[in-house]
Amino acid sequence: APRAETTPGFFTQRQMDFRNTLTNIAGNHTLKFGVAYRKEINTSASPGGARPLYSFTRMWNFANGTPVFQSMNADATGKPKANDVPFNTGNIGLFIQDNWNFKQNLTLNLGLRWEYFAPIKAGGDSVIGRLVVGNNGLNDARIETVKEFTNKDLDNFAPQLGFAWSPKWFNGKAVIRGGGGIGYDRLASALFSNARFAPPNAARYSICCGGSNNADGPFNINQSATEGLIQFVSSTDGTIYGFPQNSTLGGGFGANGGPTKGTVEIYSTPAELPNAFVYRYSLEAQYELPMQMVGTIGYQGSLGRRFVRILPLHLINSSTTAPTFRLVYFASPDVNTSFNALNANLRKRFSKSFDFNVNYRFSKSLDTVSVEAPCACTNQTYPFDNSTEKGPSDFDVTHYAVMSGTWEPQWFKGQNNIGGDLLAGWSFSP
């Protein structure tokens, strides 16, 4: 049967969201003041992890009951356990904005936003295990228990500036718009929720790679009989929670916060993890053309900073890997992105029952990681050197064109008969 921590899983998530904006018009200034507050309470559980996974290489290996690999979630004693650590997140945003009609043909937009993204916090009496990498890599790394997974980041100030100018010598037929600003955003919670599976909570144990003698002896001749014996058994009562304790796993927690027996998988991050942000900027010109058409051409760009990639420290620090931590995935906020685009638009205003819109973009998007997620889809080819990963984004599209239009025929329009009832009022939008 398919096995994962969420087969089955209990998913319970609640969100509270509050927003309010006050607008005040004072002369040629339109002032806006806003506040936004959101809190997310996640009490999901992963009981499927308490059901062991066994892997076999061949049918005969399966028939003999000698798996070569076992994984399961277990507590400090080696007893299979569902992971049910609740966690909370939240954010607060405050902003002030001034739309200033500086002149009849010039409008300025000035704004400032402050953003606070609360770190993931363990709910109730629960804690989260965070890995602290030592001077010798993983060899002297340790797990410390914390209530909040990362430290607070309180300096997320985001200024904004924009303008719209209609030069008088174009007689009101042209307008130039531009602006720039900074935007902050929270990284996806899924990136860090795996931290709940680190000791002292129900951790992800794995035993690999057993030989033909693993039914009655250690899985590896280089280890003692108390280290990592695959226990191929059934549930005593037919439920997920009926699998017995494996005495060769767990054994309590040692000085480094990890188990004294067996190896575990770790997802973690530095305590100081700044929020990612993006510089945004654009400039465009719009002109009224003959035949009730409007043309627009402009530039759009952005620079992203402090986005996250997931480092496989068990590979990067392979020469100093501690036996306690088998797989270690560590968030690293050193991903930079860039986007540059030429945008062109031609639009015909609705007249004679017809309008159309044509958009074309010529662009290039570059980065070293295109998604921040705990999955193989974000693995880098060579994570040892981030600079070698720079290239087109996964979603990069050089040429992008969209054409659309609307046609409203005048058939039987205004006629109060069956033809008007059935045929009038239609529109076609290819």
Coordinates of C-alpha atoms in Angstrom, one line a residue:
A1 CA 0.0 0.0 0.0
P2 CA 1.2 3.5 -0.7
R3 CA 2.8 4.9 2.5
A4 CA 3.4 8.5 3.5
E5 CA 3.1 10.5 6.6
T6 CA -0.2 11.8 5.3
T7 CA -1.7 8.4 4.4
P8 CA -3.7 8.9 6.4
G9 CA -3.3 12.5 7.5
F10 CA -5.5 14.8 9.6
F11 CA -5.6 18.3 8.1
T12 CA -7.0 21.1 10.3
Q13 CA -6.2 24.7 9.5
R14 CA -7.9 27.9 10.6
Q15 CA -7.2 31.5 9.4
M16 CA -8.2 34.8 10.8
D17 CA -7.9 37.8 8.6
F18 CA -8.6 41.4 9.4
R19 CA -8.1 44.4 7.1
N20 CA -9.1 48.0 7.2
T21 CA -8.3 51.1 5.2
L22 CA -9.0 54.8 5.9
T23 CA -9.1 57.2 3.0
N24 CA -9.0 61.0 3.5
I25 CA -9.1 63.6 0.7
A26 CA -7.4 66.8 1.6
G27 CA -7.0 69.3 -1.2
N28 CA -4.9 67.7 -3.9
H29 CA -3.8 64.9 -1.7
T30 CA -5.6 61.5 -1.4
L31 CA -4.3 59.9 1.8
K32 CA -4.7 56.2 2.6
F33 CA -3.9 54.5 5.9
G34 CA -4.2 50.7 6.2
V35 CA -3.6 47.8 8.5
A36 CA -3.8 44.1 7.9
Y37 CA -3.5 41.2 10.4
R38 CA -3.6 37.5 9.7
K39 CA -3.1 34.5 12.0
E40 CA -3.0 30.9 10.9
I41 CA -3.5 28.0 13.4
N42 CA -2.4 24.7 12.0
T43 CA -3.2 21.6 14.1
S44 CA -2.7 19.0 11.3
A45 CA -1.2 15.6 12.2
S46 CA 0.7 13.0 10.3
P47 CA -0.3 9.5 11.7
G48 CA 0.8 7.8 8.5
G49 CA 4.4 8.2 9.6
A50 CA 3.9 5.8 12.5
R51 CA 3.3 3.0 10.0
P52 CA 6.7 1.6 9.0
L53 CA 7.8 1.5 5.4
Y54 CA 9.7 -1.6 4.2
S55 CA 11.5 -1.8 0.9
F56 CA 12.7 -5.0 -0.8
T57 CA 14.9 -5.5 -3.8
R58 CA 13.5 -8.7 -5.3
M59 CA 10.6 -11.1 -4.9
W60 CA 12.8 -13.7 -3.1
N61 CA 13.9 -11.0 -0.8
F62 CA 10.3 -10.2 -0.1
A63 CA 9.3 -13.8 0.4
N64 CA 12.0 -14.3 3.0
G65 CA 10.9 -11.3 4.9
T66 CA 14.3 -9.6 4.7
P67 CA 13.8 -5.9 3.8
V68 CA 16.8 -3.8 2.9
F69 CA 15.4 -0.6 4.1
Q70 CA 13.0 0.6 6.9
S71 CA 11.7 4.1 7.8
M72 CA 9.2 5.3 10.3
N73 CA 8.4 8.1 12.7
A74 CA 9.2 7.2 16.3
D75 CA 9.7 8.8 19.7
A76 CA 12.9 8.8 21.8
T77 CA 12.4 5.2 22.8
G78 CA 12.0 3.9 19.3
K79 CA 8.2 3.5 19.6
P80 CA 6.4 4.4 16.3
K81 CA 4.5 7.6 16.9
A82 CA 2.3 10.0 14.9
N83 CA 3.6 13.6 14.6
D84 CA 1.0 16.0 15.8
V85 CA 2.9 19.1 16.7
P86 CA 0.7 22.1 16.1
F87 CA 2.2 25.3 14.8
N88 CA 1.1 28.9 14.3
T89 CA 2.1 31.7 12.0
G90 CA 0.9 35.2 11.4
N91 CA 1.7 38.6 9.9
I92 CA 1.0 42.3 10.4
G93 CA 1.1 45.0 7.7
L94 CA 0.8 48.8 8.1
F95 CA 0.9 51.3 5.3
I96 CA 0.5 54.9 4.4
Q97 CA 0.0 56.2 0.9
D98 CA -0.4 59.6 -0.7
N99 CA -1.7 60.1 -4.2
W100 CA -0.7 63.7 -4.8
N101 CA -2.0 65.6 -7.8
F102 CA 1.0 67.8 -7.9
K103 CA 0.0 69.5 -11.1
Q104 CA -2.9 69.1 -13.5
N105 CA -0.8 66.9 -15.7
L106 CA 1.4 65.3 -13.0
T107 CA 0.4 62.8 -10.3
L108 CA 2.8 61.5 -7.7
N109 CA 2.3 58.3 -5.6
L110 CA 4.2 58.1 -2.4
G111 CA 3.9 55.2 0.1
L112 CA 5.6 53.3 2.9
R113 CA 4.7 49.9 4.2
W114 CA 6.0 48.0 7.2
E115 CA 5.7 44.2 7.3
Y116 CA 6.1 41.7 10.1
F117 CA 6.0 38.0 9.4
A118 CA 5.9 36.0 12.7
P119 CA 8.2 33.0 12.8
I120 CA 6.6 29.5 12.9
K121 CA 5.7 28.9 16.5
A122 CA 5.0 25.6 18.1
G123 CA 1.5 25.5 19.6
G124 CA 0.5 24.5 23.1
D125 CA 3.2 22.9 25.2
S126 CA 5.1 21.6 22.1
V127 CA 8.6 22.7 21.0
I128 CA 10.5 22.5 17.7
G129 CA 14.0 21.1 17.3
R130 CA 16.4 23.4 15.5
L131 CA 19.8 22.2 14.2
V132 CA 22.8 24.3 15.1
V133 CA 25.8 23.5 12.8
G134 CA 29.1 23.4 14.7
N135 CA 32.6 24.5 13.7
N136 CA 33.2 21.0 12.3
G137 CA 30.0 20.8 10.2
L138 CA 27.7 18.1 11.2
N139 CA 30.2 16.3 13.4
D140 CA 29.7 18.7 16.3
A141 CA 26.2 19.9 15.3
R142 CA 23.5 19.8 17.9
I143 CA 19.7 20.2 18.2
E144 CA 18.3 22.9 20.4
T145 CA 14.6 23.0 21.4
V146 CA 12.9 26.3 20.7
K147 CA 9.4 27.7 20.7
E148 CA 9.8 29.9 17.7
F149 CA 11.7 28.3 14.8
T150 CA 13.6 31.5 13.8
N151 CA 14.3 34.9 15.3
K152 CA 12.0 37.9 14.7
D153 CA 12.7 40.1 11.7
L154 CA 11.3 43.6 12.5
D155 CA 13.0 45.9 9.9
N156 CA 10.9 45.2 6.8
F157 CA 10.2 48.7 5.7
A158 CA 9.1 49.0 2.0
P159 CA 9.0 52.4 0.4
Q160 CA 7.1 53.0 -2.9
L161 CA 7.3 55.7 -5.4
G162 CA 5.3 56.3 -8.6
F163 CA 4.3 59.0 -11.1
A164 CA 2.0 59.6 -14.0
W165 CA 2.9 62.6 -16.3
S166 CA 1.1 63.8 -19.4
P167 CA 3.4 66.2 -21.3
K168 CA 1.5 69.3 -22.5
W169 CA 3.0 69.3 -26.0
F170 CA 1.2 66.0 -26.8
N171 CA -2.2 67.7 -26.2
G172 CA -3.3 65.1 -23.7
K173 CA -2.8 62.2 -26.0
A174 CA 0.3 60.8 -24.2
V175 CA 1.1 59.8 -20.7
I176 CA 4.3 58.5 -19.1
R177 CA 4.2 56.3 -16.0
G178 CA 6.9 54.9 -13.9
G179 CA 7.8 53.8 -10.4
G180 CA 9.7 51.6 -8.1
G181 CA 9.5 50.1 -4.7
I182 CA 10.3 47.2 -2.4
G183 CA 8.1 44.3 -1.5
Y184 CA 8.5 41.7 1.2
D185 CA 6.8 38.3 1.5
R186 CA 6.6 35.3 3.7
L187 CA 8.3 32.1 2.5
A188 CA 5.9 29.2 2.3
S189 CA 5.2 27.5 5.6
A190 CA 5.7 24.1 3.9
L191 CA 9.4 24.9 3.6
F192 CA 9.8 24.9 7.4
S193 CA 6.9 22.7 8.7
N194 CA 9.2 19.7 8.3
A195 CA 11.1 20.9 11.2
R196 CA 8.4 19.4 13.4
F197 CA 9.8 16.0 12.6
A198 CA 13.1 16.7 14.4
P199 CA 13.9 15.4 17.9
P200 CA 12.5 15.7 20.6
N201 CA 9.3 15.2 18.6
A202 CA 8.5 12.0 16.6
A203 CA 11.5 11.9 14.3
R204 CA 12.1 10.3 10.9
Y205 CA 14.2 7.2 11.5
S206 CA 15.6 5.2 8.6
I207 CA 17.7 2.0 8.5
C208 CA 19.6 1.3 5.4
C209 CA 20.8 -0.9 3.8
G210 CA 20.2 -4.4 5.1
G211 CA 21.8 -7.6 3.8
S212 CA 20.5 -11.1 3.8
N213 CA 21.1 -11.5 7.5
N214 CA 19.0 -8.6 8.6
A215 CA 16.3 -10.8 10.0
D216 CA 18.4 -12.0 12.9
G217 CA 21.5 -9.7 13.0
P218 CA 22.7 -6.1 12.4
F219 CA 22.0 -4.6 9.0
N220 CA 25.6 -3.7 8.5
I221 CA 28.7 -5.7 9.6
N222 CA 30.4 -2.5 10.6
Q223 CA 27.9 -1.8 13.3
S224 CA 27.0 -3.5 16.5
A225 CA 23.9 -5.5 17.2
T226 CA 22.4 -2.5 19.0
E227 CA 22.6 -0.1 16.1
G228 CA 19.9 -0.1 13.4
L229 CA 18.3 -3.5 13.3
I230 CA 15.5 -3.7 10.8
Q231 CA 12.4 -5.0 12.7
F232 CA 10.1 -6.6 10.1
V233 CA 6.8 -7.1 12.1
S234 CA 3.1 -6.5 11.7
S235 CA 0.9 -4.3 13.8
T236 CA -0.3 -6.1 17.0
D237 CA -3.8 -4.9 16.7
G238 CA -4.1 -4.1 13.0
T239 CA -4.0 -0.3 13.5
I240 CA -1.3 2.3 12.7
Y241 CA -0.5 2.6 16.4
G242 CA 0.0 -1.1 17.0
F243 CA 3.6 -1.5 15.7
P244 CA 6.0 -2.4 18.5
Q245 CA 9.0 -0.5 19.8
N246 CA 12.3 -1.1 18.0
S247 CA 14.9 -1.3 20.8
T248 CA 17.7 -0.5 18.5
L249 CA 16.3 2.9 17.7
G250 CA 16.0 6.0 19.9
G251 CA 17.5 5.1 23.2
G252 CA 16.8 8.6 24.5
F253 CA 18.5 11.7 23.4
G254 CA 22.3 12.3 23.7
A255 CA 24.3 15.5 24.4
N256 CA 23.7 16.7 20.8
G257 CA 20.0 16.5 21.1
G258 CA 19.8 13.6 18.7
P259 CA 19.0 9.9 19.4
T260 CA 21.7 7.7 20.9
K261 CA 20.6 4.9 18.7
G262 CA 19.8 5.1 15.0
T263 CA 19.9 8.0 12.5
V264 CA 17.2 10.7 11.8
E265 CA 16.4 13.1 9.0
I266 CA 16.5 16.8 9.8
Y267 CA 15.0 19.9 8.2
S268 CA 16.3 23.1 9.7
T269 CA 17.4 26.7 9.2
P270 CA 19.7 29.3 10.7
A271 CA 18.2 31.1 13.6
E272 CA 18.7 34.4 11.8
L273 CA 16.6 34.0 8.6
P274 CA 15.8 37.3 7.0
N275 CA 12.7 37.7 5.0
A276 CA 13.0 37.7 1.2
F277 CA 12.3 40.9 -0.7
V278 CA 12.1 42.1 -4.2
Y279 CA 13.1 45.5 -5.8
R280 CA 10.4 46.4 -8.4
Y281 CA 10.7 49.1 -11.1
S282 CA 8.9 50.0 -14.3
L283 CA 8.6 52.7 -16.9
E284 CA 6.1 53.0 -19.8
A285 CA 4.7 55.4 -22.3
Q286 CA 1.1 55.3 -23.6
Y287 CA -0.1 57.2 -26.7
E288 CA -3.5 57.7 -28.3
L289 CA -3.4 56.5 -32.0
P290 CA -5.8 57.1 -34.8
M291 CA -8.8 54.9 -35.3
Q292 CA -9.5 54.9 -31.5
M293 CA -6.5 52.8 -30.7
V294 CA -4.1 53.2 -27.8
G295 CA -0.5 51.9 -27.9
T296 CA 1.7 51.3 -24.9
I297 CA 5.4 50.3 -24.7
G298 CA 7.4 50.0 -21.5
Y299 CA 10.0 48.3 -19.4
Q300 CA 9.4 46.2 -16.3
G301 CA 12.1 44.7 -14.0
S302 CA 12.8 43.2 -10.6
L303 CA 15.6 42.0 -8.4
G304 CA 14.9 39.4 -5.8
R305 CA 17.1 39.0 -2.7
R306 CA 17.4 36.5 0.2
F307 CA 15.3 33.8 -1.3
V308 CA 15.9 30.3 0.1
R309 CA 17.4 27.2 -1.3
I310 CA 17.7 23.9 0.6
L311 CA 21.2 22.7 1.1
P312 CA 21.8 18.9 1.6
L313 CA 24.4 19.3 4.3
H314 CA 24.9 15.5 4.5
L315 CA 26.5 15.8 1.0
I316 CA 28.2 19.1 1.4
N317 CA 29.7 18.2 4.8
S318 CA 30.0 14.5 4.0
S319 CA 33.5 14.3 5.4
T320 CA 32.3 15.4 8.8
T321 CA 28.8 13.8 8.9
A322 CA 27.8 12.7 12.4
P323 CA 26.2 9.3 12.5
T324 CA 23.2 10.7 14.4
F325 CA 21.9 12.7 11.4
R326 CA 21.5 10.7 8.3
L327 CA 19.9 13.4 6.0
V328 CA 20.1 17.1 6.8
Y329 CA 18.4 19.7 4.7
F330 CA 19.2 23.2 5.7
A331 CA 17.6 26.5 4.4
S332 CA 20.1 29.0 3.0
P333 CA 18.9 32.5 2.2
D334 CA 21.4 33.2 -0.6
V335 CA 19.3 33.0 -3.7
N336 CA 19.1 36.1 -5.9
T337 CA 16.7 36.5 -8.9
S338 CA 16.3 39.0 -11.7
F339 CA 13.6 39.7 -14.3
N340 CA 13.7 42.1 -17.2
A341 CA 10.9 42.6 -19.7
L342 CA 9.9 44.7 -22.7
N343 CA 6.1 45.1 -22.7
A344 CA 4.0 46.2 -25.7
N345 CA 0.3 46.6 -25.9
L346 CA -2.1 47.7 -28.7
R347 CA -5.8 48.3 -27.7
K348 CA -8.7 49.4 -29.8
R349 CA -11.5 51.0 -27.8
F350 CA -14.9 49.6 -28.2
S351 CA -16.6 51.1 -31.3
K352 CA -18.8 49.8 -34.1
S353 CA -19.5 46.7 -32.0
F354 CA -15.8 45.7 -31.9
D355 CA -12.7 46.0 -29.8
F356 CA -9.4 44.1 -29.5
N357 CA -6.4 43.9 -27.3
V358 CA -2.9 42.6 -28.2
N359 CA -0.1 42.1 -25.6
Y360 CA 3.5 41.1 -26.3
R361 CA 6.3 40.6 -23.8
F362 CA 10.0 39.9 -24.5
S363 CA 11.6 38.9 -21.2
K364 CA 14.3 37.0 -19.4
S365 CA 14.1 35.6 -15.8
L366 CA 17.3 34.3 -14.1
D367 CA 17.9 32.7 -10.7
T368 CA 19.7 29.8 -9.0
V369 CA 16.5 28.2 -7.6
S370 CA 13.0 28.8 -8.9
V371 CA 10.8 27.4 -6.1
E372 CA 11.2 27.4 -2.3
A373 CA 9.8 24.0 -1.4
P374 CA 10.9 20.8 0.5
C375 CA 10.8 18.5 -2.5
A376 CA 13.1 17.0 -5.1
C377 CA 11.7 19.5 -7.7
T378 CA 14.0 22.2 -6.1
N379 CA 17.2 20.1 -6.0
Q380 CA 20.2 21.9 -7.5
T381 CA 22.5 20.2 -9.8
Y382 CA 25.6 21.3 -7.9
P383 CA 24.7 22.8 -4.6
F384 CA 28.3 23.0 -3.5
D385 CA 28.7 26.2 -5.6
N386 CA 25.6 28.4 -5.9
S387 CA 27.1 30.5 -8.6
T388 CA 27.2 27.5 -11.0
E389 CA 23.4 27.2 -10.7
K390 CA 22.6 30.6 -12.2
G391 CA 20.5 30.3 -15.4
P392 CA 17.0 30.8 -16.9
S393 CA 14.2 30.3 -14.3
D394 CA 12.1 27.2 -14.6
F395 CA 9.2 29.4 -15.6
D396 CA 11.3 31.6 -18.0
V397 CA 9.4 32.4 -21.3
T398 CA 11.2 34.6 -23.8
H399 CA 8.3 35.5 -26.0
Y400 CA 4.8 35.8 -24.6
A401 CA 1.8 37.0 -26.7
V402 CA -1.9 37.3 -25.9
M403 CA -4.6 38.4 -28.3
S404 CA -8.2 38.9 -27.5
G405 CA -11.3 40.7 -28.8
T406 CA -15.0 41.2 -28.4
W407 CA -17.6 41.5 -31.2
E408 CA -21.2 42.3 -30.5
P409 CA -23.3 41.9 -33.7
Q410 CA -26.2 44.3 -34.2
W411 CA -28.6 41.5 -35.3
F412 CA -32.2 42.3 -34.4
K413 CA -31.0 44.8 -31.8
G414 CA -33.9 46.7 -30.3
Q415 CA -36.6 44.6 -32.0
N416 CA -39.4 43.3 -29.8
N417 CA -40.0 40.0 -31.5
I418 CA -38.8 36.5 -31.5
G419 CA -35.7 37.5 -33.5
G420 CA -34.8 40.1 -30.9
D421 CA -35.4 37.7 -28.1
L422 CA -33.3 34.9 -29.6
L423 CA -30.6 36.7 -31.7
A424 CA -30.0 40.1 -30.1
G425 CA -27.5 40.7 -27.4
W426 CA -25.0 38.1 -28.3
S427 CA -21.2 38.7 -28.0
F428 CA -18.2 36.7 -29.3
S429 CA -14.9 36.9 -27.5
P430 CA -12.1 35.0 -29.3

